[in-house]
Structures are given as structure tokens and as C-alpha cells.
Amino acid sequence: MNPSFDLRTRVAIVTGGNGGIGFGMALGLAHSGATVVVVGRNATKNANAIAELRAANPDADPCALTADVTQERDCTALVERTLERYGRVDVLVNNAGTNLRKPPQDYSLDEWRMLIDTNLTSAFLCSKAVHAPMAAAGRGKIVNIGSMTSIFGASFAAPYSASKGGIVQFTKATAVAWARDNIQVNAVLPGWIDTELTQQARKDVEGLNERVVARTPAGRWGLPQDFAGIAVFLASAASDFITGAAIPVDGGYSSQL
Ligand code: NDP
């Protein structure tokens, strides 16, 4: 294994790691040797993900934690439990997220808050919880998941877009704040990816499937496994001088007018 990408001594927390993009990243990390802690609310999805992660890396001891990342006590507890079990936390992937699609004026305040809490406040809470142990260890890697709505306006996703724009600026702020702690913080901006989240979108938004294929230079939807490589790169020593970046993984979507 190229030593720059070797994660065999690393412990990585992946929120929303039990499915979709998060599971694609978790599997990539496991294949490079990492011990993965999967976080999600659904215990059945968590158990299925752990079974696959064990098969991918029989030398590691992955585990799942049932937690709601909108709750501060859950975010603190998931880091504490990781430290109790493994004695370290090297990587945090803030991936958990959700969406509700409607015109901006139709959201209730509760819906707005739920979306901001799930997609943005969760990244703050989990990052805050890992900062002290990472700083004490003298290094750390945080990967936040943005979106094409971090760049473009989506008429049907105002709070989601606000949360994902916020993710990019939160990434830059924590990257510069924690650079001297040797903690690198970067964002990944997925294009349109085939997951549970977008299977619902395809039902909600007429013609979406055709528009995505036509608008994406690669001519296809992304897949969860398209995120394995960027996860390993941003979690490993290979990216030690990269911080505050927002990297599209989008089949060229954001490069095309
Ligand atoms: P999925 O719906 O497939 O996965 C979402 C994950 O987040 C699940 O594992 C879910 O687990 C977890 N999750 C949601 N809410 C919570 C919560 N409150 N507490 C803990 N876990 C939670 O979606 P994707 O894989 O598509 O999305 C992953 C990330 O990628 C999100 O941040 C999304 O915004 C982003 N993204 C996705 C794109 C796409 O095209 N799919 C495009 C751009 C960005 P559980 O249900 O067990 O809680």
C-alpha cells in the first residue's frame, strides 16, 4: 500500500455512514485499512453497514453508534464512545444530511430548523466534539459534505442550499482556526448521486432524471462508490497540505456553463 494513503492505524467516524454517499466513503476508508465508526439513527441500517465493513476489512473492528446528530448530547456521546472503545479519533466525516423540496415560502420554521440542524449544525457539533482529542493527538482530518447547492441556487431547496452554502464557509473557518493544530478541514461537493435521498427527489421533481443526465458532462448519475477515493485522500497523509478546500465530485457538473 502507498504509505501516503495507508489508514491502517486510523479511526474514522462517518455520520450517515450506514447508506448512500456516507457508506461509499466508509467502505473506501475500510478498504484502506481504517477502523470505521458508522453513525445513524436506524439500527438495522447500521447493522447491515457494519457487516459489509467487516467483510471489506476483516483486520479492523468497525462499530455502529445509534445517534441523532441534531442533538448536542448525541454528538458529544458518539465521540466519547469512540475514544472509550479505540482510544483515538483521527477522522471525522460530517455526511449526515436530508432535504425537503418545496418553494421557499412554503417551509415552516420547524422544517427550516430541522434542515439547518441536520445538515449544518450537526457538522458544528461533531467538529466541536472532536477538536480537543484531535488537537491533543497533534493531528486530525475533518471532511464536510456540501452539495452543488453550495454553489448554485435551487428553487426547490432554499434551507438545504443555505445549509450547504454554510458548510463551505464553516469548512474554511475551521480550516484556518485549526491549521496550527495540524487538523485539516475540507469539503466535498457531490453532484447528483443515486441514493435514497435522490430516489425521492426523482419522484418529487418531474423530469429530474433526464435533466441530470443531460446536464452532467459524464452523462450519468454519480454512485456512492465514486466517493471512496476522495474519502481516502482527504483522510490520509496524502492531503496534509490541503485545508479549507471545497472539492466537487460531480462528473463535471460545476465546470459546465
Ligand atoms: P441518504 O439519505 O442515502 O443518507 C443520509 C444518511 O444520513 C443516512 O445514513 C441517515 O441515516 C443519516 N442521517 C440523516 N439524518 C440524520 C440524523 N439526524 N442523525 C444521524 N444520521 C442521520 O443520502 P445521501 O447519501 O444522498 O446524502 C449524504 C450526504 O450527501 C448528505 O449530506 C446530502 O445532503 C449530501 N448530498 C447528496 C447528494 C445526492 O445527490 N445524493 C448531492 C449533494 C449532497 P439514518 O436514516 O439511519 O439516520
mmCIF file of C-alpha atoms and ligand atoms in Angstrom:
data_model
loop_
_atom_site.group_PDB
_atom_site.id
_atom_site.type_symbol
_atom_site.label_atom_id
_atom_site.label_comp_id
_atom_site.label_asym_id
_atom_site.label_seq_id
_atom_site.Cartn_x
_atom_site.Cartn_y
_atom_site.Cartn_z
ATOM 1 C CA MET A 1 0.000 0.000 0.000
ATOM 2 C CA ASN A 2 1.245 3.531 -0.775
ATOM 3 C CA PRO A 3 2.163 4.838 2.715
ATOM 4 C CA SER A 4 0.557 8.213 1.986
ATOM 5 C CA PHE A 5 -2.840 6.519 1.703
ATOM 6 C CA ASP A 6 -2.380 3.945 4.462
ATOM 7 C CA LEU A 7 -5.149 4.243 7.075
ATOM 8 C CA ARG A 8 -4.416 1.044 8.990
ATOM 9 C CA THR A 9 -3.835 2.822 12.302
ATOM 10 C CA ARG A 10 -6.683 5.299 11.834
ATOM 11 C CA VAL A 11 -10.148 5.504 13.395
ATOM 12 C CA ALA A 12 -12.755 7.322 11.309
ATOM 13 C CA ILE A 13 -16.241 8.452 12.358
ATOM 14 C CA VAL A 14 -18.672 8.727 9.426
ATOM 15 C CA THR A 15 -22.044 10.306 10.232
ATOM 16 C CA GLY A 16 -24.736 8.922 7.968
ATOM 17 C CA GLY A 17 -22.282 6.125 7.195
ATOM 18 C CA ASN A 18 -24.980 3.448 7.037
ATOM 19 C CA GLY A 19 -26.095 4.214 3.474
ATOM 20 C CA GLY A 20 -25.651 6.284 0.330
ATOM 21 C CA ILE A 21 -22.612 8.540 -0.023
ATOM 22 C CA GLY A 22 -21.585 8.020 3.615
ATOM 23 C CA PHE A 23 -21.436 4.263 3.157
ATOM 24 C CA GLY A 24 -19.442 4.710 -0.084
ATOM 25 C CA MET A 25 -16.923 6.752 1.887
ATOM 26 C CA ALA A 26 -16.932 4.328 4.845
ATOM 27 C CA LEU A 27 -16.208 1.409 2.535
ATOM 28 C CA GLY A 28 -13.354 3.295 0.850
ATOM 29 C CA LEU A 29 -11.832 4.093 4.247
ATOM 30 C CA ALA A 30 -12.196 0.455 5.356
ATOM 31 C CA HIS A 31 -10.519 -0.818 2.179
ATOM 32 C CA SER A 32 -7.535 1.423 3.011
ATOM 33 C CA GLY A 33 -7.338 -0.113 6.489
ATOM 34 C CA ALA A 34 -9.308 2.334 8.645
ATOM 35 C CA THR A 35 -11.475 1.275 11.552
ATOM 36 C CA VAL A 36 -14.819 2.916 10.836
ATOM 37 C CA VAL A 37 -17.439 4.109 13.316
ATOM 38 C CA VAL A 38 -20.751 4.384 11.484
ATOM 39 C CA VAL A 39 -23.316 6.820 12.909
ATOM 40 C CA GLY A 40 -27.020 6.809 12.038
ATOM 41 C CA ARG A 41 -30.468 6.724 13.652
ATOM 42 C CA ASN A 42 -31.614 3.460 12.077
ATOM 43 C CA ALA A 43 -30.166 0.457 13.950
ATOM 44 C CA THR A 44 -30.977 -2.021 11.157
ATOM 45 C CA LYS A 45 -29.185 0.059 8.517
ATOM 46 C CA ASN A 46 -26.283 0.457 10.951
ATOM 47 C CA ALA A 47 -26.008 -3.323 11.474
ATOM 48 C CA ASN A 48 -26.082 -4.040 7.734
ATOM 49 C CA ALA A 49 -23.361 -1.472 7.089
ATOM 50 C CA ILE A 50 -21.121 -2.942 9.794
ATOM 51 C CA ALA A 51 -21.460 -6.432 8.310
ATOM 52 C CA GLU A 52 -20.244 -5.127 4.938
ATOM 53 C CA LEU A 53 -17.417 -3.118 6.517
ATOM 54 C CA ARG A 54 -16.212 -6.198 8.412
ATOM 55 C CA ALA A 55 -16.147 -8.158 5.175
ATOM 56 C CA ALA A 56 -14.178 -5.357 3.471
ATOM 57 C CA ASN A 57 -11.532 -5.217 6.196
ATOM 58 C CA PRO A 58 -11.505 -8.295 8.470
ATOM 59 C CA ASP A 59 -8.471 -6.918 10.356
ATOM 60 C CA ALA A 60 -10.404 -3.927 11.673
ATOM 61 C CA ASP A 61 -13.103 -3.761 14.333
ATOM 62 C CA PRO A 62 -15.766 -1.368 12.982
ATOM 63 C CA CYS A 63 -18.769 -0.411 15.081
ATOM 64 C CA ALA A 64 -22.030 1.456 14.722
ATOM 65 C CA LEU A 65 -23.451 4.063 17.046
ATOM 66 C CA THR A 66 -27.137 4.909 17.008
ATOM 67 C CA ALA A 67 -27.330 8.672 17.327
ATOM 68 C CA ASP A 68 -29.239 11.721 16.110
ATOM 69 C CA VAL A 69 -26.667 14.304 15.033
ATOM 70 C CA THR A 70 -29.117 17.173 15.521
ATOM 71 C CA GLN A 71 -28.732 16.583 19.274
ATOM 72 C CA GLU A 72 -25.667 18.004 21.015
ATOM 73 C CA ARG A 73 -25.629 15.258 23.664
ATOM 74 C CA ASP A 74 -25.597 12.576 20.910
ATOM 75 C CA CYS A 75 -22.690 14.273 19.107
ATOM 76 C CA THR A 76 -20.671 14.552 22.308
ATOM 77 C CA ALA A 77 -21.510 10.960 23.279
ATOM 78 C CA LEU A 78 -20.533 9.475 19.920
ATOM 79 C CA VAL A 79 -17.057 10.983 20.193
ATOM 80 C CA GLU A 80 -16.739 9.900 23.840
ATOM 81 C CA ARG A 81 -17.777 6.344 22.977
ATOM 82 C CA THR A 82 -15.287 6.237 20.093
ATOM 83 C CA LEU A 83 -12.499 7.381 22.427
ATOM 84 C CA GLU A 84 -13.529 4.837 25.088
ATOM 85 C CA ARG A 85 -13.502 1.977 22.586
ATOM 86 C CA TYR A 86 -10.469 2.829 20.437
ATOM 87 C CA GLY A 87 -8.564 5.476 22.408
ATOM 88 C CA ARG A 88 -8.384 7.780 19.396
ATOM 89 C CA VAL A 89 -10.298 9.580 16.686
ATOM 90 C CA ASP A 90 -8.312 10.512 13.581
ATOM 91 C CA VAL A 91 -11.005 11.314 11.013
ATOM 92 C CA LEU A 92 -14.497 12.807 11.146
ATOM 93 C CA VAL A 93 -16.743 12.770 8.079
ATOM 94 C CA ASN A 94 -19.755 15.064 8.567
ATOM 95 C CA ASN A 95 -22.004 13.466 5.975
ATOM 96 C CA ALA A 96 -25.452 13.029 7.599
ATOM 97 C CA GLY A 97 -27.985 15.123 5.740
ATOM 98 C CA THR A 98 -31.509 15.376 4.428
ATOM 99 C CA ASN A 99 -33.770 17.532 2.255
ATOM 100 C CA LEU A 100 -37.375 18.634 1.822
ATOM 101 C CA ARG A 101 -38.339 20.057 -1.554
ATOM 102 C CA LYS A 102 -40.837 22.908 -1.945
ATOM 103 C CA PRO A 103 -40.906 26.630 -2.790
ATOM 104 C CA PRO A 104 -39.101 28.823 -0.195
ATOM 105 C CA GLN A 105 -42.304 30.469 1.077
ATOM 106 C CA ASP A 106 -43.882 27.093 1.915
ATOM 107 C CA TYR A 107 -41.397 25.939 4.595
ATOM 108 C CA SER A 108 -42.466 26.150 8.215
ATOM 109 C CA LEU A 109 -39.956 27.405 10.771
ATOM 110 C CA ASP A 110 -39.743 23.880 12.210
ATOM 111 C CA GLU A 111 -38.850 22.461 8.775
ATOM 112 C CA TRP A 112 -36.233 25.194 8.239
ATOM 113 C CA ARG A 113 -34.682 24.454 11.631
ATOM 114 C CA MET A 114 -34.730 20.682 11.079
ATOM 115 C CA LEU A 115 -32.859 21.061 7.772
ATOM 116 C CA ILE A 116 -30.281 23.519 9.129
ATOM 117 C CA ASP A 117 -29.801 21.374 12.252
ATOM 118 C CA THR A 118 -29.371 18.133 10.300
ATOM 119 C CA ASN A 119 -27.121 19.461 7.539
ATOM 120 C CA LEU A 120 -25.113 22.258 9.178
ATOM 121 C CA THR A 121 -25.432 22.431 12.970
ATOM 122 C CA SER A 122 -24.568 18.716 13.149
ATOM 123 C CA ALA A 123 -21.206 19.449 11.481
ATOM 124 C CA PHE A 124 -20.542 22.174 14.056
ATOM 125 C CA LEU A 125 -21.476 19.912 16.978
ATOM 126 C CA CYS A 126 -19.424 16.909 15.825
ATOM 127 C CA SER A 127 -16.434 19.068 14.833
ATOM 128 C CA LYS A 128 -16.543 20.822 18.204
ATOM 129 C CA ALA A 129 -16.568 17.426 19.926
ATOM 130 C CA VAL A 130 -13.536 16.066 18.024
ATOM 131 C CA HIS A 131 -11.434 19.219 18.208
ATOM 132 C CA ALA A 132 -9.939 18.647 21.670
ATOM 133 C CA PRO A 133 -8.920 14.994 21.129
ATOM 134 C CA MET A 134 -7.533 15.753 17.662
ATOM 135 C CA ALA A 135 -5.589 18.781 18.919
ATOM 136 C CA ALA A 136 -4.217 16.713 21.819
ATOM 137 C CA ALA A 137 -3.140 13.984 19.373
ATOM 138 C CA GLY A 138 -1.389 16.584 17.195
ATOM 139 C CA ARG A 139 -3.369 15.843 14.032
ATOM 140 C CA GLY A 140 -6.805 15.260 12.569
ATOM 141 C CA LYS A 141 -8.863 15.232 9.400
ATOM 142 C CA ILE A 142 -12.404 16.564 9.026
ATOM 143 C CA VAL A 143 -14.404 16.124 5.821
ATOM 144 C CA ASN A 144 -17.697 18.005 5.424
ATOM 145 C CA ILE A 145 -20.234 17.174 2.750
ATOM 146 C CA GLY A 146 -21.601 20.117 0.765
ATOM 147 C CA SER A 147 -23.517 19.978 -2.497
ATOM 148 C CA MET A 148 -23.935 21.649 -5.875
ATOM 149 C CA THR A 149 -26.333 23.883 -3.880
ATOM 150 C CA SER A 150 -23.206 25.164 -2.084
ATOM 151 C CA ILE A 151 -22.550 26.910 -5.439
ATOM 152 C CA PHE A 152 -25.836 27.146 -7.362
ATOM 153 C CA GLY A 153 -29.323 28.246 -6.342
ATOM 154 C CA ALA A 154 -32.023 25.544 -6.235
ATOM 155 C CA SER A 155 -35.536 26.997 -6.374
ATOM 156 C CA PHE A 156 -36.956 23.916 -4.613
ATOM 157 C CA ALA A 157 -34.395 23.710 -1.790
ATOM 158 C CA ALA A 158 -33.820 27.053 -0.024
ATOM 159 C CA PRO A 159 -32.992 25.801 3.507
ATOM 160 C CA TYR A 160 -30.946 22.910 2.104
ATOM 161 C CA SER A 161 -28.996 25.397 -0.079
ATOM 162 C CA ALA A 162 -28.465 27.703 2.910
ATOM 163 C CA SER A 163 -27.134 24.777 4.951
ATOM 164 C CA LYS A 164 -24.824 23.600 2.173
ATOM 165 C CA GLY A 165 -23.512 27.098 1.440
ATOM 166 C CA GLY A 166 -22.900 27.338 5.178
ATOM 167 C CA ILE A 167 -20.937 24.081 5.124
ATOM 168 C CA VAL A 168 -18.360 25.590 2.745
ATOM 169 C CA GLN A 169 -17.812 28.693 4.881
ATOM 170 C CA PHE A 170 -17.788 26.631 8.091
ATOM 171 C CA THR A 171 -15.139 24.441 6.454
ATOM 172 C CA LYS A 172 -12.951 27.456 5.637
ATOM 173 C CA ALA A 173 -13.378 28.983 9.092
ATOM 174 C CA THR A 174 -12.460 25.801 10.964
ATOM 175 C CA ALA A 175 -9.641 25.054 8.487
ATOM 176 C CA VAL A 176 -7.901 28.338 9.296
ATOM 177 C CA ALA A 177 -8.759 28.193 13.009
ATOM 178 C CA TRP A 178 -7.351 24.705 13.462
ATOM 179 C CA ALA A 179 -4.481 24.664 10.932
ATOM 180 C CA ARG A 180 -1.884 25.150 13.714
ATOM 181 C CA ASP A 181 -3.402 22.142 15.496
ATOM 182 C CA ASN A 182 -2.495 20.180 12.350
ATOM 183 C CA ILE A 183 -6.181 19.487 11.692
ATOM 184 C CA GLN A 184 -7.119 19.679 8.006
ATOM 185 C CA VAL A 185 -10.744 20.509 7.236
ATOM 186 C CA ASN A 186 -12.076 20.134 3.697
ATOM 187 C CA ALA A 187 -15.437 19.906 1.981
ATOM 188 C CA VAL A 188 -16.640 17.560 -0.746
ATOM 189 C CA LEU A 189 -19.360 18.846 -3.075
ATOM 190 C CA PRO A 190 -21.257 15.943 -4.662
ATOM 191 C CA GLY A 191 -23.089 16.349 -7.948
ATOM 192 C CA TRP A 192 -26.263 14.333 -8.458
ATOM 193 C CA ILE A 193 -25.729 10.939 -6.812
ATOM 194 C CA ASP A 194 -28.041 7.922 -6.932
ATOM 195 C CA THR A 195 -29.042 7.371 -3.278
ATOM 196 C CA GLU A 196 -32.233 7.105 -1.192
ATOM 197 C CA LEU A 197 -32.250 10.908 -0.938
ATOM 198 C CA THR A 198 -32.371 11.435 -4.699
ATOM 199 C CA GLN A 199 -34.640 8.482 -5.382
ATOM 200 C CA GLN A 200 -37.233 10.556 -3.513
ATOM 201 C CA ALA A 201 -36.217 13.684 -5.464
ATOM 202 C CA ARG A 202 -36.781 11.848 -8.731
ATOM 203 C CA LYS A 203 -40.342 11.209 -7.591
ATOM 204 C CA ASP A 204 -40.865 14.781 -6.323
ATOM 205 C CA VAL A 205 -39.343 16.728 -9.242
ATOM 206 C CA GLU A 206 -40.707 15.919 -12.683
ATOM 207 C CA GLY A 207 -38.085 15.382 -15.406
ATOM 208 C CA LEU A 208 -35.210 15.444 -12.901
ATOM 209 C CA ASN A 209 -33.652 12.185 -14.047
ATOM 210 C CA GLU A 210 -33.419 13.311 -17.694
ATOM 211 C CA ARG A 211 -32.154 16.785 -16.727
ATOM 212 C CA VAL A 212 -29.386 15.373 -14.526
ATOM 213 C CA VAL A 213 -28.106 13.027 -17.226
ATOM 214 C CA ALA A 214 -28.234 15.797 -19.859
ATOM 215 C CA ARG A 215 -26.616 18.437 -17.598
ATOM 216 C CA THR A 216 -23.803 16.224 -16.230
ATOM 217 C CA PRO A 217 -20.805 16.084 -18.623
ATOM 218 C CA ALA A 218 -20.065 12.492 -17.556
ATOM 219 C CA GLY A 219 -23.580 11.620 -18.781
ATOM 220 C CA ARG A 220 -24.608 9.657 -15.699
ATOM 221 C CA TRP A 221 -25.626 9.914 -12.060
ATOM 222 C CA GLY A 222 -22.820 9.520 -9.542
ATOM 223 C CA LEU A 223 -22.687 6.409 -7.362
ATOM 224 C CA PRO A 224 -21.776 6.037 -3.670
ATOM 225 C CA GLN A 225 -18.562 4.246 -4.675
ATOM 226 C CA ASP A 226 -17.466 7.399 -6.556
ATOM 227 C CA PHE A 227 -16.737 8.844 -3.063
ATOM 228 C CA ALA A 228 -14.325 6.153 -1.875
ATOM 229 C CA GLY A 229 -11.246 7.788 -3.408
ATOM 230 C CA ILE A 230 -11.848 11.337 -2.174
ATOM 231 C CA ALA A 231 -12.590 9.996 1.320
ATOM 232 C CA VAL A 232 -9.290 8.119 1.462
ATOM 233 C CA PHE A 233 -7.385 11.092 0.037
ATOM 234 C CA LEU A 234 -8.830 13.633 2.477
ATOM 235 C CA ALA A 235 -8.477 11.246 5.454
ATOM 236 C CA SER A 236 -4.865 10.338 4.747
ATOM 237 C CA ALA A 237 -1.403 11.903 4.893
ATOM 238 C CA ALA A 238 -1.669 12.411 1.117
ATOM 239 C CA SER A 239 -3.708 15.578 1.787
ATOM 240 C CA ASP A 240 -1.685 17.021 4.698
ATOM 241 C CA PHE A 241 -1.113 20.410 2.954
ATOM 242 C CA ILE A 242 -4.710 20.754 1.721
ATOM 243 C CA THR A 243 -7.130 22.546 4.012
ATOM 244 C CA GLY A 244 -10.192 24.757 3.541
ATOM 245 C CA ALA A 245 -10.836 23.358 0.048
ATOM 246 C CA ALA A 246 -14.269 22.553 -1.411
ATOM 247 C CA ILE A 247 -13.778 19.790 -3.956
ATOM 248 C CA PRO A 248 -16.538 18.902 -6.436
ATOM 249 C CA VAL A 249 -17.129 15.202 -7.103
ATOM 250 C CA ASP A 250 -19.707 15.804 -9.773
ATOM 251 C CA GLY A 251 -18.815 14.300 -13.155
ATOM 252 C CA GLY A 252 -18.037 17.850 -14.362
ATOM 253 C CA TYR A 253 -21.431 19.356 -13.428
ATOM 254 C CA SER A 254 -19.997 22.501 -11.796
ATOM 255 C CA SER A 255 -17.484 23.095 -14.613
ATOM 256 C CA GLN A 256 -20.076 23.353 -17.369
ATOM 257 C CA LEU A 257 -21.968 26.564 -18.154
HETATM 258 P P1 NDP B 1 -29.092 9.193 2.185
HETATM 259 O O1 NDP B 1 -30.477 9.628 2.504
HETATM 260 O O2 NDP B 1 -28.860 7.983 1.386
HETATM 261 O O3 NDP B 1 -28.236 9.082 3.527
HETATM 262 C C1 NDP B 1 -28.366 10.023 4.554
HETATM 263 C C2 NDP B 1 -27.644 9.482 5.771
HETATM 264 O O4 NDP B 1 -27.722 10.436 6.826
HETATM 265 C C3 NDP B 1 -28.245 8.189 6.282
HETATM 266 O O5 NDP B 1 -27.198 7.342 6.632
HETATM 267 C C4 NDP B 1 -29.036 8.619 7.512
HETATM 268 O O6 NDP B 1 -29.054 7.564 8.461
HETATM 269 C C5 NDP B 1 -28.177 9.790 8.008
HETATM 270 N N1 NDP B 1 -28.911 10.781 8.789
HETATM 271 C C6 NDP B 1 -29.876 11.635 8.356
HETATM 272 N N2 NDP B 1 -30.311 12.391 9.373
HETATM 273 C C7 NDP B 1 -29.615 12.002 10.470
HETATM 274 C C8 NDP B 1 -29.619 12.402 11.834
HETATM 275 N N3 NDP B 1 -30.427 13.364 12.278
HETATM 276 N N4 NDP B 1 -28.763 11.795 12.683
HETATM 277 C C9 NDP B 1 -27.927 10.826 12.255
HETATM 278 N N5 NDP B 1 -27.882 10.406 10.969
HETATM 279 C C10 NDP B 1 -28.716 10.992 10.097
HETATM 280 O O7 NDP B 1 -28.451 10.485 1.495
HETATM 281 P P2 NDP B 1 -27.127 10.710 0.621
HETATM 282 O O8 NDP B 1 -26.183 9.596 0.786
HETATM 283 O O9 NDP B 1 -27.579 11.092 -0.716
HETATM 284 O O10 NDP B 1 -26.585 12.023 1.323
HETATM 285 C C11 NDP B 1 -25.432 12.050 2.132
HETATM 286 C C12 NDP B 1 -24.921 13.485 2.178
HETATM 287 O O11 NDP B 1 -24.593 13.905 0.865
HETATM 288 C C13 NDP B 1 -25.949 14.483 2.703
HETATM 289 O O12 NDP B 1 -25.300 15.472 3.475
HETATM 290 C C14 NDP B 1 -26.510 15.089 1.430
HETATM 291 O O13 NDP B 1 -27.030 16.367 1.642
HETATM 292 C C15 NDP B 1 -25.254 15.107 0.583
HETATM 293 N N6 NDP B 1 -25.508 15.222 -0.848
HETATM 294 C C16 NDP B 1 -26.170 14.253 -1.544
HETATM 295 C C17 NDP B 1 -26.364 14.375 -2.914
HETATM 296 C C18 NDP B 1 -27.045 13.351 -3.744
HETATM 297 O O14 NDP B 1 -27.253 13.605 -4.960
HETATM 298 N N7 NDP B 1 -27.413 12.222 -3.212
HETATM 299 C C19 NDP B 1 -25.888 15.574 -3.627
HETATM 300 C C20 NDP B 1 -25.219 16.519 -2.806
HETATM 301 C C21 NDP B 1 -25.035 16.342 -1.476
HETATM 302 P P3 NDP B 1 -30.363 7.213 9.341
HETATM 303 O O15 NDP B 1 -31.517 7.225 8.411
HETATM 304 O O16 NDP B 1 -30.061 5.877 9.934
HETATM 305 O O17 NDP B 1 -30.424 8.280 10.386
#
